[in-house]
Every structure is written in C-alpha cells, then in structure tokens.
Short mmCIF file of C-alpha atoms in Angstrom, two decimals:
data_model
loop_
_atom_site.label_atom_id
_atom_site.label_comp_id
_atom_site.label_asym_id
_atom_site.label_seq_id
_atom_site.Cartn_x
_atom_site.Cartn_y
_atom_site.Cartn_z
CA LEU A 1 111.01 120.80 96.27
CA TYR A 2 114.69 120.05 96.77
CA THR A 3 115.78 123.18 94.90
CA ARG A 4 113.54 125.32 97.08
CA HIS A 5 114.46 123.69 100.37
CA HIS A 6 117.98 122.30 99.97
CA GLU A 7 119.23 124.65 102.71
CA HIS A 8 116.56 123.57 105.21
CA PRO A 9 118.40 122.16 108.27
CA ALA A 10 116.67 118.77 108.15
CA VAL A 11 117.27 118.41 104.41
CA LEU A 12 120.92 119.38 104.81
CA MET A 13 121.45 116.87 107.58
CA LYS A 14 119.78 113.97 105.75
CA ARG A 15 121.62 114.86 102.55
CA GLN A 16 124.95 114.76 104.40
CA LEU A 17 124.17 111.48 106.18
CA TRP A 18 123.12 109.90 102.89
CA ALA A 19 126.36 110.95 101.20
CA ARG A 20 128.47 109.77 104.13
CA LEU A 21 126.86 106.33 104.19
CA LEU A 22 127.14 105.75 100.46
CA THR A 23 130.72 106.99 100.40
CA THR A 24 131.57 104.48 103.13
CA ALA A 25 129.64 101.68 101.43
CA LEU A 26 130.58 102.25 97.79
CA GLY A 27 133.89 104.12 97.99
CA THR A 28 135.14 105.84 94.85
CA GLN A 29 132.29 104.38 92.77
CA PHE A 30 129.90 106.77 94.48
CA GLU A 31 129.63 110.28 93.05
CA ASP A 32 127.92 112.67 95.45
CA SER A 33 125.35 114.71 93.53
CA ASP A 34 122.08 116.48 94.21
CA ASP A 35 120.45 114.74 91.24
CA LEU A 36 121.20 111.29 92.64
CA PHE A 37 119.92 112.27 96.08
CA VAL A 38 116.65 113.46 94.52
CA GLU A 39 116.36 110.27 92.45
CA HIS A 40 116.93 108.11 95.53
CA THR A 41 114.34 110.15 97.43
CA TYR A 42 111.79 109.59 94.67
CA LEU A 43 112.49 105.84 94.51
CA VAL A 44 112.25 105.26 98.26
CA ASN A 45 109.15 107.43 98.69
CA THR A 46 107.43 105.58 95.84
CA ALA A 47 108.36 102.15 97.22
CA GLU A 48 107.10 103.04 100.69
CA ILE A 49 103.75 104.18 99.31
CA ILE A 50 103.51 100.99 97.20
CA ALA A 51 103.92 99.00 100.43
CA HIS A 52 100.94 100.79 101.96
CA ALA A 53 98.85 100.25 98.83
CA LEU A 54 99.70 96.55 98.75
CA VAL A 55 98.45 95.98 102.30
CA GLY A 56 95.23 97.78 101.41
CA PHE A 57 95.61 100.86 103.58
CA ASP A 58 93.49 103.83 102.56
CA LEU A 59 96.21 106.10 101.19
CA THR A 60 93.99 109.16 101.34
CA ALA A 61 93.46 108.72 105.09
CA ILE A 62 97.15 108.52 106.06
CA ALA A 63 99.17 111.66 106.76
CA PRO A 64 102.09 112.08 104.32
CA ALA A 65 104.63 111.97 107.17
CA SER A 66 103.19 108.63 108.28
CA LEU A 67 103.33 107.23 104.74
CA LEU A 68 107.09 107.83 104.80
CA SER A 69 107.72 106.64 108.36
CA GLY A 70 105.72 103.42 108.50
CA GLY A 71 103.54 104.05 111.54
CA LYS A 72 100.62 102.12 110.04
CA PHE A 73 102.78 99.05 109.57
CA GLU A 74 103.81 98.98 113.20
CA GLU A 75 100.14 99.25 114.21
CA SER A 76 99.25 96.31 111.97
CA GLY A 77 102.02 94.03 113.25
CA ILE A 78 104.30 94.24 110.23
CA SER A 79 107.77 95.51 111.12
CA GLY A 80 111.05 95.93 109.31
CA VAL A 81 109.53 97.50 106.19
CA ILE A 82 109.45 101.29 106.54
CA GLU A 83 111.24 103.56 108.96
CA SER A 84 112.33 107.17 109.16
CA ASP A 85 115.32 107.60 106.88
CA PHE A 86 117.29 110.01 104.70
CA PHE A 87 114.41 110.43 102.31
CA ASP A 88 111.40 111.39 104.45
CA TRP A 89 112.41 115.07 104.36
CA VAL A 90 109.84 115.54 101.59
CA ALA A 91 106.94 115.41 104.05
CA HIS A 92 108.50 118.01 106.35
CA VAL A 93 109.12 120.95 104.00
CA PRO A 94 106.55 123.43 102.66
CA GLY A 95 104.84 121.97 99.60
CA GLY A 96 105.91 118.45 100.45
CA GLU A 97 102.60 117.11 101.75
CA PRO A 98 100.69 117.86 98.52
CA PHE A 99 103.48 116.16 96.56
CA VAL A 100 103.29 113.01 98.68
CA ARG A 101 99.49 112.94 98.41
CA SER A 102 99.74 113.29 94.63
CA MET A 103 102.24 110.43 94.49
CA ALA A 104 99.91 108.32 96.67
CA ARG A 105 97.00 108.93 94.28
CA ARG A 106 99.10 107.72 91.34
CA VAL A 107 100.40 104.66 93.16
CA GLY A 108 96.90 103.77 94.34
CA ARG A 109 95.67 103.29 90.77
CA PHE A 110 97.60 100.04 90.30
CA ARG A 111 96.66 96.49 91.39
CA TRP A 112 99.78 95.69 93.39
CA GLN A 113 98.27 92.45 94.69
CA GLU A 114 98.61 90.98 91.19
CA VAL A 115 102.36 91.49 90.86
CA GLY A 116 104.20 88.39 89.59
CA GLY A 117 107.81 89.47 89.94
CA ASP A 118 110.24 92.14 91.10
CA VAL A 119 108.62 95.25 89.64
CA LEU A 120 110.70 97.62 91.78
CA LYS A 121 113.85 96.90 89.80
CA ILE A 122 111.94 98.16 86.74
CA LEU A 123 111.14 101.34 88.63
CA TYR A 124 114.79 101.64 89.67
CA GLU A 125 116.07 101.15 86.12
CA SER A 126 113.58 103.71 84.80
CA VAL A 127 114.87 106.38 87.20
CA ILE A 128 118.62 105.70 87.57
CA THR A 129 120.50 106.15 84.28
CA PRO A 130 122.51 103.28 82.74
CA PRO A 131 125.86 105.12 83.18
CA THR A 132 125.17 105.59 86.90
CA ARG A 133 124.15 101.94 87.33
CA LYS A 134 127.26 100.80 85.46
CA ARG A 135 129.54 102.96 87.60
CA LEU A 136 128.00 101.54 90.77
CA GLY A 137 128.14 97.96 89.48
CA GLU A 138 124.37 97.53 89.56
CA TYR A 139 123.14 94.76 87.29
CA TYR A 140 119.68 93.30 87.80
CA THR A 141 118.86 89.65 87.19
CA PRO A 142 115.81 88.98 84.97
CA ASP A 143 112.91 87.41 86.85
CA TRP A 144 112.80 84.33 84.65
CA LEU A 145 116.44 83.56 85.41
CA ALA A 146 116.10 84.23 89.15
CA GLU A 147 113.05 81.96 89.30
CA ARG A 148 114.87 79.15 87.49
CA LEU A 149 117.94 79.43 89.72
CA VAL A 150 115.82 79.38 92.87
CA GLU A 151 113.94 76.31 91.65
CA THR A 152 117.26 74.56 91.01
CA ALA A 153 119.13 75.59 94.17
CA VAL A 154 116.28 75.49 96.68
CA ASP A 155 114.99 71.95 96.28
CA MET A 156 113.88 71.61 99.94
CA PRO A 157 112.41 75.06 100.68
CA LEU A 158 110.97 74.16 104.08
CA GLU A 159 114.34 72.92 105.35
CA GLN A 160 116.87 75.08 103.53
CA ARG A 161 117.74 78.60 104.65
CA VAL A 162 118.30 81.13 101.91
CA LEU A 163 120.37 84.29 102.28
CA ASP A 164 120.92 86.70 99.41
CA PRO A 165 123.93 88.70 100.70
CA SER A 166 123.67 91.30 97.94
CA CYS A 167 119.93 91.30 97.37
CA GLY A 168 119.49 94.52 95.40
CA SER A 169 115.80 95.16 94.87
CA GLY A 170 114.94 91.62 95.93
CA THR A 171 114.51 89.61 92.72
CA PHE A 172 115.88 86.36 94.18
CA LEU A 173 114.08 87.01 97.47
CA PHE A 174 110.77 87.33 95.63
CA HIS A 175 111.03 83.89 94.08
CA ALA A 176 112.49 82.27 97.21
CA VAL A 177 109.56 83.65 99.23
CA ARG A 178 107.02 82.36 96.72
CA ARG A 179 108.70 78.95 96.64
CA HIS A 180 108.73 78.62 100.43
CA LEU A 181 105.09 79.66 100.81
CA SER A 182 103.98 77.31 98.05
CA ALA A 183 105.75 74.42 99.78
CA ALA A 184 104.29 75.38 103.16
CA GLU A 185 100.76 75.41 101.75
CA SER A 186 101.30 72.04 100.05
CA ALA A 187 102.46 70.67 103.40
CA GLY A 188 99.23 71.84 105.02
CA ARG A 189 100.80 74.41 107.32
CA SER A 190 98.63 77.21 108.68
CA LEU A 191 99.23 80.74 107.44
CA GLY A 192 100.79 81.78 110.72
CA GLU A 193 103.17 78.81 110.64
CA ALA A 194 104.01 79.42 106.98
CA LEU A 195 104.89 83.08 107.51
CA SER A 196 106.80 82.40 110.71
CA GLY A 197 108.85 79.76 108.90
CA LEU A 198 109.33 82.01 105.89
CA THR A 199 110.92 84.87 107.82
CA ARG A 200 113.34 82.41 109.47
CA HIS A 201 114.31 80.79 106.17
CA VAL A 202 114.49 83.54 103.54
CA LEU A 203 116.66 86.56 104.31
CA GLY A 204 118.38 89.38 102.45
CA MET A 205 121.12 91.94 102.97
CA ASP A 206 122.55 94.83 100.99
CA LEU A 207 124.84 97.75 101.71
CA HIS A 208 122.77 100.20 99.63
CA PRO A 209 119.95 101.87 101.63
CA VAL A 210 117.75 102.32 98.56
CA ALA A 211 118.13 98.67 97.59
CA VAL A 212 117.21 97.58 101.11
CA THR A 213 113.96 99.55 101.07
CA LEU A 214 113.06 98.22 97.62
CA ALA A 215 113.86 94.65 98.68
CA ARG A 216 111.72 94.92 101.81
CA VAL A 217 108.75 96.02 99.73
CA THR A 218 109.47 93.28 97.16
CA TYR A 219 109.40 90.76 100.04
CA LEU A 220 105.91 91.97 100.94
CA LEU A 221 104.82 91.82 97.30
CA ALA A 222 105.93 88.18 97.21
CA ILE A 223 103.85 87.40 100.31
CA GLY A 224 100.86 89.09 98.69
CA ARG A 225 97.90 91.08 99.94
CA GLU A 226 95.65 88.11 100.66
CA ARG A 227 98.11 86.65 103.18
CA LEU A 228 99.09 90.04 104.62
CA THR A 229 95.48 90.99 105.35
CA HIS A 230 94.32 87.56 106.57
CA PRO A 231 93.14 87.57 110.22
CA ASP A 232 95.33 84.52 110.96
CA ARG A 233 98.52 86.18 109.71
CA GLY A 234 100.18 87.02 113.01
CA PRO A 235 103.07 89.50 113.40
CA ILE A 236 105.75 89.66 110.69
CA GLN A 237 109.32 90.95 110.84
CA VAL A 238 110.66 91.36 107.28
CA PRO A 239 114.25 89.99 107.42
CA VAL A 240 116.04 92.26 104.97
CA TYR A 241 118.98 94.09 106.53
CA LEU A 242 121.26 97.01 105.74
CA GLY A 243 124.84 95.77 106.00
CA ASP A 244 127.96 94.63 104.17
CA ALA A 245 127.98 90.83 103.91
CA VAL A 246 131.62 90.83 102.81
CA GLN A 247 132.74 92.60 105.97
CA TRP A 248 130.69 90.75 108.56
CA ARG A 249 133.31 90.99 111.31
CA ARG A 250 132.17 88.48 113.93
CA GLU A 251 134.44 85.71 115.12
CA ALA A 252 132.80 82.28 115.24
CA GLU A 253 129.45 83.83 114.29
CA ASP A 254 127.52 84.57 111.14
CA LEU A 255 124.17 86.10 110.30
CA PHE A 256 122.36 82.84 111.08
CA SER A 257 124.15 81.82 114.27
CA GLY A 258 125.03 85.15 115.89
CA GLY A 259 121.72 85.75 117.63
CA ASN A 260 120.60 88.33 115.06
CA LEU A 261 117.37 86.66 113.99
#
C-alpha cells in the first residue's frame, strides 16, 4: 500500500510530520526510513484495532476509517485512547479499507479480555528489529520484574500516585493499574469510584508516538473488558500523554500540580 501510494498528498504529509516529530524527540538516534514508517503504521493500526476488540465492539460493523480514528470510543465515553494520527493514512488510500478489514478479522480471533500482561511489547519486538531498538535505546522490562517492582514500590496503591515518565508500551502501567483496581475492590469501592481514582493515580508519558498508543491500549487491557463494558463504569479518560518528561518546562509546576489532569 505504501509503495503504491507514497506520493499521495495525505501520505506525504503524515510521513513528513512523523519524521519531524521523531527527529525532534530522538535526535540523531532516529534514522528516517520508509521501512520504519511502514512498521510504525502497522504497529499503531494493530494496537488500535486490538482496543476495539477488547471493548467488545463488532469489528465487522465499524468502518475502517473509524477503527483508526476512535469514533466508537468517544461515543462510549472512553477518551484518550485513539485519535487521528500519522498512521491512519491506510484507510484513506485505494486498497486500504480491505487491508484494515483483513487486519480486524485477524485481531478479532484472539481473546484479548484474558491478557495477563503487556502483550503489545511482544508485538513491538516482533516487528521492530533488534538493531533498530538498540539504536533508539528501547529496552523492555519483563512483566515478572515490572510486577515485582510495582508490588514493592506501590505499597499504598489507593493513596500513592504513580507516574511512569518513560512508559514505553506500558508494562509498569499495566501492573500499577491492576494493583490499584485490586486494592479498590478490596476496599469495597464501586466500579465508578475505582476507575475514577485509578485515572487520577496511575499515569504515563512518553516522547515516542508509537509507544504512547501502545501504552494507552495496554492501560485498557489492564482495566479489562468486564469493567470497561459494565453499565456502572462511567466515563474514562486514559491518562497516558505524549511528551518529554525530562524537558517539562514549567516553573513551580509539574504534571500533577499544573492543572493538566
């Protein structure tokens, strides 16, 4: 698809914006290439469709453009997960819609509600080659280690606020979310109270747009389908942000206190 349509105006523009952002974010570590742009497109498109499958949407009834823009999520009261981005060009070029529908059929075969860890990092590592990950400084923490660290560091999950300032695909977020929700249920809090407290207490940030999308979907996977589809859920804003935590230039403010939540 990219080879056939790489000169399409929308594809050109999104390709250029993608390269500009990653050059700014990653500097000389980033090597601008068509192959990497295609790989990122595939990863983000897959993650966005997984999000729809997790919530139980009928993938066959959603237009491909909507699968990649998140309209269904806004309708259902879940925001901050999917939005129009560099990678939704696939649904807007000839031949793109059948490709997205084919991807949706494959994704729909899996039981995403049974996920027990950060599966999106496995997807990422299966697509992005080890030399590319090494050059970009991308090293993913095993789930068992992330879970153990969260258990040790977050000993009062209902009171402590957790920010992963370089969250990657969301491994630490996954286990922090599960820990908070488990504590909320043990304390007898309603689902609405538990989820409202969760999104105020467990947050993530990364400067890589692909990582942010993966982490947002991982956050949903940690919440789980049963909670996401429960009638008492209430609206949710997934608090995973695109930004550089090292260069948060705000005097006398930080992510928690600066009125950003």
